CSV table of C-alpha atoms in Angstrom, one decimal:
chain,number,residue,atom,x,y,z
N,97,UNK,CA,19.2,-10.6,-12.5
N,98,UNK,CA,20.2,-7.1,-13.4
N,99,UNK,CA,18.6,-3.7,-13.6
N,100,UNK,CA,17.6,-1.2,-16.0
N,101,UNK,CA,17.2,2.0,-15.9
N,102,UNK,CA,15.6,5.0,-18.8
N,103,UNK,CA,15.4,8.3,-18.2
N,104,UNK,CA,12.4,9.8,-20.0
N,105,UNK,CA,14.6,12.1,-22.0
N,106,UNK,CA,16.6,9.0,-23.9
N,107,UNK,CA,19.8,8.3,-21.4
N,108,UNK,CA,20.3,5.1,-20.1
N,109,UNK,CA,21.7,3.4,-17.1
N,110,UNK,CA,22.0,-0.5,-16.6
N,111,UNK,CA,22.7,-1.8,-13.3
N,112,UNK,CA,24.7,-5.1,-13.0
N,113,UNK,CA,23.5,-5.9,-9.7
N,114,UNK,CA,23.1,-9.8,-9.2
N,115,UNK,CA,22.3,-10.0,-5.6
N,116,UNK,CA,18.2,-9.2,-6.8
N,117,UNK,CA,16.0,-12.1,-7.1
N,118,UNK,CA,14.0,-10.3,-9.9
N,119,UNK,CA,15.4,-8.0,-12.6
N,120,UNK,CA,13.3,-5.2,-13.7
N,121,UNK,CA,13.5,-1.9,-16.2
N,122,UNK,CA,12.0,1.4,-14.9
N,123,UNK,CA,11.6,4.2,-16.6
N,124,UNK,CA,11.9,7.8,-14.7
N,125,UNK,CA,11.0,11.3,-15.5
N,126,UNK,CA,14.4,13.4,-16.6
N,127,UNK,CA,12.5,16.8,-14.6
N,128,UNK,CA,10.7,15.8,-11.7
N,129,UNK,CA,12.9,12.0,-11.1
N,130,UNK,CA,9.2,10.3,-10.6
N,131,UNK,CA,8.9,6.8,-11.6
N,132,UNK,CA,6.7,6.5,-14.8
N,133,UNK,CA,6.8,2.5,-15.5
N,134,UNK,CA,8.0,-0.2,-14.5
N,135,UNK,CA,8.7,-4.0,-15.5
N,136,UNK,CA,10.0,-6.4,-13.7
N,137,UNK,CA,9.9,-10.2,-13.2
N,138,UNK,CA,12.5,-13.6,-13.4
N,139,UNK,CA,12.0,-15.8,-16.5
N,140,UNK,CA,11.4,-16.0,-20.5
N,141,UNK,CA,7.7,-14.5,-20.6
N,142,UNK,CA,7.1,-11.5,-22.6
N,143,UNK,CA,8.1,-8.5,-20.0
N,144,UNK,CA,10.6,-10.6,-18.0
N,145,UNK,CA,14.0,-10.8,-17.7
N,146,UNK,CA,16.9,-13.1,-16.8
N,147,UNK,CA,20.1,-11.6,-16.8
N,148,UNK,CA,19.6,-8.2,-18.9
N,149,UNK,CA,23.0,-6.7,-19.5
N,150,UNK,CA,23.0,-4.0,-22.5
N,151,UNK,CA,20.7,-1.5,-23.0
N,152,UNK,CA,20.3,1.1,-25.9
N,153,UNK,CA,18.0,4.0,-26.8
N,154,UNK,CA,17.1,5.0,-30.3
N,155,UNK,CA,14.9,7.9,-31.8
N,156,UNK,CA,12.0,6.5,-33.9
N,157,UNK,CA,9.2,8.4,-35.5
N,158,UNK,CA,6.4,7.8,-32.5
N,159,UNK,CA,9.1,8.3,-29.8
N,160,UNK,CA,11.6,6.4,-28.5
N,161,UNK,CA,12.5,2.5,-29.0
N,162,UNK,CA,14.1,1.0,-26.4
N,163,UNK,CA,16.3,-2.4,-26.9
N,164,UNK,CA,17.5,-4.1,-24.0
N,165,UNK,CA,19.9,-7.4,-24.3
N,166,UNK,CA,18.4,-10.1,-22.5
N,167,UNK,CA,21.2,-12.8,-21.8
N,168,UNK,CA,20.1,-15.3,-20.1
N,169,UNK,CA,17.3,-15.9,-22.5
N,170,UNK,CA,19.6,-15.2,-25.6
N,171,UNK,CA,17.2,-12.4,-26.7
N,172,UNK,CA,16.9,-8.8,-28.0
N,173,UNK,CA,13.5,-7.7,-26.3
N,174,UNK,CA,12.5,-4.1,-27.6
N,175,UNK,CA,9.7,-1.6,-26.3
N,176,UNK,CA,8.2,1.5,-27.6
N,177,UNK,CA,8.0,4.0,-24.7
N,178,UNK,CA,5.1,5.2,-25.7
N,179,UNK,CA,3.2,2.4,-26.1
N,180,UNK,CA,4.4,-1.0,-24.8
N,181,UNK,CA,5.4,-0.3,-21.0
């Protein structure tokens, strides 16, 4: 399990919880604190998670890429903020 956690403006937080059934990224708004997306789910599918630990933000030219280090399913899962969630 594990959270994580994108501000819109590129800063990152990852929580380590393991007491949550299903791990999840959300993404929330850096002015107003809404929640603009969210993923979430246990397993290997495409948009789940099983044990997501690092997390890292990086400018490209459409926005923002985000790269999250899946663990448990030995993985490197990326998103385009704009697009993908």
């Amino acid at each position: 399990s594990g959270f994580i956690f994108v501000l819109d403006g590129g800063r990152a937080l990852s929580d380590p919880d393991t007491t949550h059934p299903a791990p999840g990224f959300y993404r929330f708004s850096s002015t107003s604190g809404k929640q603009l997306q969210t993923v979430t789910g246990l397993g290997s599918g495409n948009l789940q998670f099983n044990h997501p630990r690092g997390i890292a933000v990086l400018p490209d030219v459409e926005g923002q890429i985000v790269y999250v280090a899946d663990t448990g399913n030995n993985r490197i899962m990326m998103f385009q903020l704009s697009t993908d969630l």
